[in-house]
PDB file of C-alpha atoms in Angstrom:
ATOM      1  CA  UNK V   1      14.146 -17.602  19.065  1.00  0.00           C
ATOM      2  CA  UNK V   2      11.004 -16.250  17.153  1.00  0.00           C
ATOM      3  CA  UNK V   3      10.492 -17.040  13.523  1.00  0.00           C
ATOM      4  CA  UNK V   4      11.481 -14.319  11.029  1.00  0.00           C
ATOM      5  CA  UNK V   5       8.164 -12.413   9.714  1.00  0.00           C
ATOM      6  CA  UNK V   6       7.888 -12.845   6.127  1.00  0.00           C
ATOM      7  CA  UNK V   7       8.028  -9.292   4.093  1.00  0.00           C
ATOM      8  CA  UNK V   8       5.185  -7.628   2.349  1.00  0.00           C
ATOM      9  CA  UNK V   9       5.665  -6.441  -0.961  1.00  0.00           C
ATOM     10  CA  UNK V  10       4.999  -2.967  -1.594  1.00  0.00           C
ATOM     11  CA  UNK V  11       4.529  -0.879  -5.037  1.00  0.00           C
ATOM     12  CA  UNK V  12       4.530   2.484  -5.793  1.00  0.00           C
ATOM     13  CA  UNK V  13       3.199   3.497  -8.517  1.00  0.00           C
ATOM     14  CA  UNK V  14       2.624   6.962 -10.326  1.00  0.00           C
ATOM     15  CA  UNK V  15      -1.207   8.005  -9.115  1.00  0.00           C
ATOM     16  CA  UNK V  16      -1.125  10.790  -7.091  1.00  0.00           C
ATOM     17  CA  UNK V  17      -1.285  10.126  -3.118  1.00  0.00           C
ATOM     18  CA  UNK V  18       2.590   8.882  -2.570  1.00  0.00           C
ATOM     19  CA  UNK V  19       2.295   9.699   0.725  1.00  0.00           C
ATOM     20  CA  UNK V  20       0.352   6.465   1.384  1.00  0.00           C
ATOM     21  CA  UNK V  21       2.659   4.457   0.255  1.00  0.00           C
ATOM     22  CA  UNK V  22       5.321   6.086   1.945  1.00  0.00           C
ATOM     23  CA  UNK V  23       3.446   6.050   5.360  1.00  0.00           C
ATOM     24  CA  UNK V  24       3.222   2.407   4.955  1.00  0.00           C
ATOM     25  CA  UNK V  25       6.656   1.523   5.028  1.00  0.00           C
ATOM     26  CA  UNK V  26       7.375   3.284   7.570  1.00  0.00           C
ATOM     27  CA  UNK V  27       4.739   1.695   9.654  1.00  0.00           C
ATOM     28  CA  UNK V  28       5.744  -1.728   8.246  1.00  0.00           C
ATOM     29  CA  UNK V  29       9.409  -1.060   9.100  1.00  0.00           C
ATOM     30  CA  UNK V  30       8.868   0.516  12.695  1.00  0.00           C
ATOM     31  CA  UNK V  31       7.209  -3.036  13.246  1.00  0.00           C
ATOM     32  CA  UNK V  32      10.194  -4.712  11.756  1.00  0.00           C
ATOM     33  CA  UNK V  33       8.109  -6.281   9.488  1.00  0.00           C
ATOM     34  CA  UNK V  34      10.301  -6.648   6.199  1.00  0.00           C
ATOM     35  CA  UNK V  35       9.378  -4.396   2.876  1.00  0.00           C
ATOM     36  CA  UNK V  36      10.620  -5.410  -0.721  1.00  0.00           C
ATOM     37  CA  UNK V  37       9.254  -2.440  -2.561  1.00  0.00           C
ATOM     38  CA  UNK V  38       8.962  -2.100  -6.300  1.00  0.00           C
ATOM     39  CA  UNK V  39       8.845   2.095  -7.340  1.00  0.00           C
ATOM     40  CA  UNK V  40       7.736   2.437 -11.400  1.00  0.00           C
ATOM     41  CA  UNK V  41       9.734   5.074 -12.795  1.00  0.00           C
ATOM     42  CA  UNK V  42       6.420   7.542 -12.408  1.00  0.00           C
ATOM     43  CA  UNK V  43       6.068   6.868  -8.972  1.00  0.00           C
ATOM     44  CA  UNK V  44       9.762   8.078  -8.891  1.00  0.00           C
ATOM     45  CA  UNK V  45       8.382  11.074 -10.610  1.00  0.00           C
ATOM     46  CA  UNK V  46       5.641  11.576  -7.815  1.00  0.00           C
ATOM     47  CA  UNK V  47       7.650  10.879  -5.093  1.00  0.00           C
ATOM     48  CA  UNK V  48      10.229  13.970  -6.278  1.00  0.00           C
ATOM     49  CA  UNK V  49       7.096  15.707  -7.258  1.00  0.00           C
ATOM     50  CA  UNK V  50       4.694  15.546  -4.372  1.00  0.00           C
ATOM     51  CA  UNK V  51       7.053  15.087  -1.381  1.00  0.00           C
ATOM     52  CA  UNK V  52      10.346  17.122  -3.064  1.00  0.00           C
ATOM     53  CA  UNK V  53      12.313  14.032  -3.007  1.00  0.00           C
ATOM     54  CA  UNK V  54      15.757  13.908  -4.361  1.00  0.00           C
ATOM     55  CA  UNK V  55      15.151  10.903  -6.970  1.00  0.00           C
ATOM     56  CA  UNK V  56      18.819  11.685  -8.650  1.00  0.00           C
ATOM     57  CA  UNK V  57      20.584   8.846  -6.612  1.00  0.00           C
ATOM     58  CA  UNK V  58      17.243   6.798  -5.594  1.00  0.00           C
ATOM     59  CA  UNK V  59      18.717   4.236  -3.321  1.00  0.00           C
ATOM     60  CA  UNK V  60      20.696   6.382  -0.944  1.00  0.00           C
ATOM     61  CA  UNK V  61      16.948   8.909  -0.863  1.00  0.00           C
ATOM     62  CA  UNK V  62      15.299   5.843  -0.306  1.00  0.00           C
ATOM     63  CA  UNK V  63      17.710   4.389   2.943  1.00  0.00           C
ATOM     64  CA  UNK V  64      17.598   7.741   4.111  1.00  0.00           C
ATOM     65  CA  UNK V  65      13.864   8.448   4.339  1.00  0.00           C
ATOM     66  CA  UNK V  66      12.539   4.887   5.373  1.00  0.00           C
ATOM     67  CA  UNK V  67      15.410   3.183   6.446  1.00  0.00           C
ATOM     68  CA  UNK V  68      18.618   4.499   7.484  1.00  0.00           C
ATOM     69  CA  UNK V  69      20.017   1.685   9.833  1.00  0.00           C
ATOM     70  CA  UNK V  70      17.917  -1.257  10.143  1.00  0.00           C
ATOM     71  CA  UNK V  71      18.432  -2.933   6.736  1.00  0.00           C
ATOM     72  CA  UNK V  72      14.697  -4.315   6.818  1.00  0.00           C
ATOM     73  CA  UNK V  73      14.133  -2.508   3.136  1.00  0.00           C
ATOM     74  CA  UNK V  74      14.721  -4.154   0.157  1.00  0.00           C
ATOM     75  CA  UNK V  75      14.463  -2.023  -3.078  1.00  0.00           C
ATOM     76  CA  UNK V  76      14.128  -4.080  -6.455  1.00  0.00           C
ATOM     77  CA  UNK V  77      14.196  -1.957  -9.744  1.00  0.00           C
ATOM     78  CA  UNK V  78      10.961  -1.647 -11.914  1.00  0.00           C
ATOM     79  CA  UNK V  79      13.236  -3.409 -15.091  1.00  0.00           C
ATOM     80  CA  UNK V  80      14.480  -6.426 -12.760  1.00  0.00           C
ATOM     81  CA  UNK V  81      12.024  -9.389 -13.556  1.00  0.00           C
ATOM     82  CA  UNK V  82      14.593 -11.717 -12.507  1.00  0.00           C
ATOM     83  CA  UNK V  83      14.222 -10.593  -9.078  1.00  0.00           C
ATOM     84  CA  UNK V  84      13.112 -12.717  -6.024  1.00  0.00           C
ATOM     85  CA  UNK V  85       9.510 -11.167  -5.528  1.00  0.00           C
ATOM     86  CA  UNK V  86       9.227 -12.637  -9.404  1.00  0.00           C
ATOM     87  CA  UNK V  87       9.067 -16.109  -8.370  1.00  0.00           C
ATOM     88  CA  UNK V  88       6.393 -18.085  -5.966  1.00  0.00           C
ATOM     89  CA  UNK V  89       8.948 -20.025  -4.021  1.00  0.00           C
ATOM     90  CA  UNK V  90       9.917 -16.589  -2.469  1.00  0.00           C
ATOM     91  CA  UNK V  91       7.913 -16.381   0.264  1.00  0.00           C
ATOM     92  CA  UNK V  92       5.839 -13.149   1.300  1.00  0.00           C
ATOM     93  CA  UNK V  93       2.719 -12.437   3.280  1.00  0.00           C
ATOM     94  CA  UNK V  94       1.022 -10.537  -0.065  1.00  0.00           C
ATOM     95  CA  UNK V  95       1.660  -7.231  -1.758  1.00  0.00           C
ATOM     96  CA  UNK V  96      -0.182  -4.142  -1.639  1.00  0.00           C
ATOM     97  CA  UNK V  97       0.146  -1.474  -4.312  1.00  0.00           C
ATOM     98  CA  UNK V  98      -0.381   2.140  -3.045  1.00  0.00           C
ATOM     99  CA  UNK V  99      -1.393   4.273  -4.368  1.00  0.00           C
ATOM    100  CA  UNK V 100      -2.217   2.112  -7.967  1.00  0.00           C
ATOM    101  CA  UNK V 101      -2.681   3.941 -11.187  1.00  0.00           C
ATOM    102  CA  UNK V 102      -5.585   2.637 -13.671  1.00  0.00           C
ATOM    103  CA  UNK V 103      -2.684   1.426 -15.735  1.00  0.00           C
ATOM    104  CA  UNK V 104      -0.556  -0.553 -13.358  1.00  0.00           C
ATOM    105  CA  UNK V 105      -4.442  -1.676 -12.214  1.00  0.00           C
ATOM    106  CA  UNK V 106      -5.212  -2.535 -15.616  1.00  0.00           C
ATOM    107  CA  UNK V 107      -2.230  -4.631 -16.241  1.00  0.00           C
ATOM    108  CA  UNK V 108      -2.896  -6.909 -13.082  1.00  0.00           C
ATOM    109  CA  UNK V 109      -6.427  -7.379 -13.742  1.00  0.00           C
ATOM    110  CA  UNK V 110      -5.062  -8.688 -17.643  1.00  0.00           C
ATOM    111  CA  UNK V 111      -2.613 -10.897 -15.847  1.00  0.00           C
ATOM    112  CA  UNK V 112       0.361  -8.472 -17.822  1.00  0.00           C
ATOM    113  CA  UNK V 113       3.715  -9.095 -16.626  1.00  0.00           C
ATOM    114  CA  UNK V 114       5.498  -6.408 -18.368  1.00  0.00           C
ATOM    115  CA  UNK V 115       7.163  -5.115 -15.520  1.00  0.00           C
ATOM    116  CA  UNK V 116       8.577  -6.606 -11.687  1.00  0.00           C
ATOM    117  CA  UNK V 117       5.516  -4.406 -10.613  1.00  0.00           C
ATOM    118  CA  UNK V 118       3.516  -6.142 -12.611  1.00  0.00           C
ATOM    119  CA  UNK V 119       4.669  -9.641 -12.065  1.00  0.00           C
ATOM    120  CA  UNK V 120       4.825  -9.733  -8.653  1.00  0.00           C
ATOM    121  CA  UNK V 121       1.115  -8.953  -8.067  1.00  0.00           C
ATOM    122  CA  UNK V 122       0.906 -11.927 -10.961  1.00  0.00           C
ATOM    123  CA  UNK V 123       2.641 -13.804  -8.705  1.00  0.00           C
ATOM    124  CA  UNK V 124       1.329 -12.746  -5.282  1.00  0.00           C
ATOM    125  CA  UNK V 125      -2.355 -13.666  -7.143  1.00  0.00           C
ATOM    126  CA  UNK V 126      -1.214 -16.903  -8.479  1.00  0.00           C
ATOM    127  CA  UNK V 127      -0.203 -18.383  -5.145  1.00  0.00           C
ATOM    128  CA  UNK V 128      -2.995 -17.655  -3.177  1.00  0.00           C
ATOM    129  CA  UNK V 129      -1.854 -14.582  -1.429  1.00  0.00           C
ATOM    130  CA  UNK V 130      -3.232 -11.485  -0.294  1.00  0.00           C
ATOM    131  CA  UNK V 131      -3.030  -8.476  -3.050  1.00  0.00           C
ATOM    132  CA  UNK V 132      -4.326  -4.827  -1.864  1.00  0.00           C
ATOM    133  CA  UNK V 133      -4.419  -2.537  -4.428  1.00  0.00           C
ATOM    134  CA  UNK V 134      -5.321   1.072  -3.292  1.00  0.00           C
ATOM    135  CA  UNK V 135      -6.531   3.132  -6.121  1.00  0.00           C
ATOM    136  CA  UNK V 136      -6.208   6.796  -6.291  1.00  0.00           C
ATOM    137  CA  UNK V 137      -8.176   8.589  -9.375  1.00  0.00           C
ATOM    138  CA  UNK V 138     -11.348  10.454 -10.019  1.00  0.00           C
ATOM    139  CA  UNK V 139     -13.609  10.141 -11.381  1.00  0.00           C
ATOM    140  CA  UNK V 140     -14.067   6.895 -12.506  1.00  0.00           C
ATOM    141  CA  UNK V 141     -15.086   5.883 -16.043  1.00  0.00           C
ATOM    142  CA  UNK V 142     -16.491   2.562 -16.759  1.00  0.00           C
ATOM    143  CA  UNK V 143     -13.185   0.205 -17.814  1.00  0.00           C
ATOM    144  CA  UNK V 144     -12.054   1.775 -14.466  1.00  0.00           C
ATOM    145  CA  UNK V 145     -14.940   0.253 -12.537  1.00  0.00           C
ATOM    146  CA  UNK V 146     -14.713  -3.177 -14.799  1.00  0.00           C
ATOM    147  CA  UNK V 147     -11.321  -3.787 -14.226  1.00  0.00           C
ATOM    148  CA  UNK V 148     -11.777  -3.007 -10.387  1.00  0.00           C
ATOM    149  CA  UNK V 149     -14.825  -6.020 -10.283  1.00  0.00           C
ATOM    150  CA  UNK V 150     -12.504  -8.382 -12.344  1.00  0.00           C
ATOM    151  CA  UNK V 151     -10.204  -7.883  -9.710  1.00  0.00           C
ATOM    152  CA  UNK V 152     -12.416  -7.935  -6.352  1.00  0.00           C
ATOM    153  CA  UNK V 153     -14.002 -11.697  -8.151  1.00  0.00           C
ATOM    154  CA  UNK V 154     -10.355 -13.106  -8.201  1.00  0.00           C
ATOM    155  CA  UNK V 155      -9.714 -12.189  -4.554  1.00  0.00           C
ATOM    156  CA  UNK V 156      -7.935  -8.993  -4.642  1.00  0.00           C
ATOM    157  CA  UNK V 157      -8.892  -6.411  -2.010  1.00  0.00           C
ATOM    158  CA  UNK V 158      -9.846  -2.770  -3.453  1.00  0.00           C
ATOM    159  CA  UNK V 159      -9.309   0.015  -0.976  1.00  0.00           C
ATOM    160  CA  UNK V 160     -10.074   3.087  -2.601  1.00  0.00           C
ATOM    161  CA  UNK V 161      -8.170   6.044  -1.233  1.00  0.00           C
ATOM    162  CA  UNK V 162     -11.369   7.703   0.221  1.00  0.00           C
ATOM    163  CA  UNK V 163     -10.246   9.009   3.854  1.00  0.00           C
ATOM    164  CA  UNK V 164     -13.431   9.027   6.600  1.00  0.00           C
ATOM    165  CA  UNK V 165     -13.631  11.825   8.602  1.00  0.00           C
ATOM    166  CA  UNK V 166     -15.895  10.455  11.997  1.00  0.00           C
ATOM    167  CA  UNK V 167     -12.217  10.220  13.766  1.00  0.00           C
ATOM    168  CA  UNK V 168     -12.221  13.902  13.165  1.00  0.00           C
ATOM    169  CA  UNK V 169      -8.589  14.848  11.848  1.00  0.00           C
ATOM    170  CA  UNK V 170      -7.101  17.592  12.942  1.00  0.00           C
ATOM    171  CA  UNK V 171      -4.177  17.508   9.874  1.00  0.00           C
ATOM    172  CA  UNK V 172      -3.239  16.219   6.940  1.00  0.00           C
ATOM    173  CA  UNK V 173      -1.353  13.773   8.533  1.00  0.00           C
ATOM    174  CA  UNK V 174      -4.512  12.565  10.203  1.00  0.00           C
ATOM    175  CA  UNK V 175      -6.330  11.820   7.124  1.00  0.00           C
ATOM    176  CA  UNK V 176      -2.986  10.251   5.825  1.00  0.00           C
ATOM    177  CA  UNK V 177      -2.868   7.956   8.817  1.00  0.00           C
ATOM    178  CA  UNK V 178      -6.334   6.750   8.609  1.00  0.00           C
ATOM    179  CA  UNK V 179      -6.480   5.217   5.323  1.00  0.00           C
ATOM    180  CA  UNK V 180      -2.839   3.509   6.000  1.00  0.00           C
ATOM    181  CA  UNK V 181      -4.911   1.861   9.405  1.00  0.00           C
ATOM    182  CA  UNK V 182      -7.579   1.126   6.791  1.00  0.00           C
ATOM    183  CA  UNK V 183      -4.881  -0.441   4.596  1.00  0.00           C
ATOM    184  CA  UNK V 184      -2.925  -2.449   7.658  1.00  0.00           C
ATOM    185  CA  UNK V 185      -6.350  -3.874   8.982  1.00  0.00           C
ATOM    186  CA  UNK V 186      -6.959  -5.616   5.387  1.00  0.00           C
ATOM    187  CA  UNK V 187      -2.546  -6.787   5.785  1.00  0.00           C
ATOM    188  CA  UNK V 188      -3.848  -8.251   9.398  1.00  0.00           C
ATOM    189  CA  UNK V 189      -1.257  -5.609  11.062  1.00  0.00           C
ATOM    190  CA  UNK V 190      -1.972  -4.315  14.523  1.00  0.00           C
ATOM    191  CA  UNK V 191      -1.518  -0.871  14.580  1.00  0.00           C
ATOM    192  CA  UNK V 192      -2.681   2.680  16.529  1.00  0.00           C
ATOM    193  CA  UNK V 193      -2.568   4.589  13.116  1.00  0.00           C
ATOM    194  CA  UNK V 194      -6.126   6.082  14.268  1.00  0.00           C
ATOM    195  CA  UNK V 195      -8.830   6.149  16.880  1.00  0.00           C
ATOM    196  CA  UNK V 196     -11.335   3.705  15.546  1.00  0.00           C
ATOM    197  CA  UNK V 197     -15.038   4.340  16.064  1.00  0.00           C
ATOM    198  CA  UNK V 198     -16.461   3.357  18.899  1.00  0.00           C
ATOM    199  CA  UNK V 199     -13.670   3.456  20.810  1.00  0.00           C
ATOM    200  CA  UNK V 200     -13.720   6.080  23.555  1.00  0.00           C
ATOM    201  CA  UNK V 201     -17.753   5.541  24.009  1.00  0.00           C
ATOM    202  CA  UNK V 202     -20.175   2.770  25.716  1.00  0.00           C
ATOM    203  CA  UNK V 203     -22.592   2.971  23.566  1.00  0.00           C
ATOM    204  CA  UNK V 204     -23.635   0.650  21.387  1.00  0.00           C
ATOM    205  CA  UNK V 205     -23.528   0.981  17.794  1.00  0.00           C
ATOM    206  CA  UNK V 206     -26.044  -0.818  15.423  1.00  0.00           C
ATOM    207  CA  UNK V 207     -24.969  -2.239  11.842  1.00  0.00           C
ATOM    208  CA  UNK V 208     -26.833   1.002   9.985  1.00  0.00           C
ATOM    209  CA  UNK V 209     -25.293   3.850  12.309  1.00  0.00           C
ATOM    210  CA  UNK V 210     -21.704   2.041  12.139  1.00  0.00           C
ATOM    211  CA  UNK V 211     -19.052   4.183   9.646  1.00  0.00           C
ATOM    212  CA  UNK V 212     -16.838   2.237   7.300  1.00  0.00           C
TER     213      UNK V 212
END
């Protein structure tokens, strides 16, 4: 029998950009790859907001848009910081927050635990795991920027959401799609989300003509 794969955390959080998070689930979950996912109560907001969500019984919305029979999704309430993802003997392959406001970014990088949110990217930091915060907000002001360094010196992986366009999208999905392949190949998660460059050519490609 093959060992159980240990779940990623996720976190929503209430930057615009949803859909990310959203998308990665769904990946995550179509791989059977266990999700414990932490949604603030503005990410609630942005998920009713930006995708027309029914947030007025959040569970049931939640089992029916991500995961409606395979009982791989775990859903732990912002308030709960007795939950399991609170502790470091609950074992998880990391957390990624997507999209991350500059507040919920700002709390990590001060080692706040106000919040489950907040504690379990303490946590996932504290125990040597991998935390991928994906921030989505422009422009950019200098405590933005500071906070984002203190972060990528303590290990944590910044993935902007900045979409490339050599793949060429075609829709919005596209452009969706590729930064969620960005996002999986910093998790270590083999996916098809995009057509990576390089791929459908023999030519070879030096270090300065290469795309991110």
């Amino acid at each position: 029998m093959s060992k159980a794969r240990k779940p990623w955390i996720v976190g929503i959080t209430g930057a615009s950009g949803v859909v990310y998070g959203v998308e990665l689930c769904r990946e995550l979950l179509r791989q059977r790859i266990p999700v414990h996912l932490i949604v603030t109560d503005a990410g609630w907001r942005v998920l009713k907001d930006e995708l027309g969500w029914d947030t007025s019984d959040r569970t049931a919305e939640l089992r029916a848009q991500l995961d409606p029979d395979e009982g791989l999704l775990t859903l732990h309430p912002v308030r709960d910081v007795g939950a399991s993802v609170a502790s470091g003997s609950f074992l998880t392959s990391g957390m990624v927050i997507v999209p991350c406001s500059m507040g919920t970014l700002s709390a990590v990088a001060r080692g706040a635990s106000d919040n489950l949110l907040e504690r379990a990217a303490d946590v996932v930091l504290k125990e040597g795991r991998p935390l991928l915060l994906v921030p989505r907000e422009t422009p950019l002001h200098a405590i933005h920027l500071e906070n984002m360094l203190i972060l990528a010196r303590s290990g944590v992986k910044i993935i902007p959401a900045m979409p490339g366009f050599y793949h060429q999208p075609r829709s919005l999905e596209d452009i969706v799609r590729f930064l969620v392949g960005k996002i999986l190949d910093m998790m270590d998660v083999e996916h098809d989300m995009y057509t990576r460059w390089g791929a459908h050519t023999n030519e070879s490609i030096s270090d300065t003509d290469r795309p991110d």
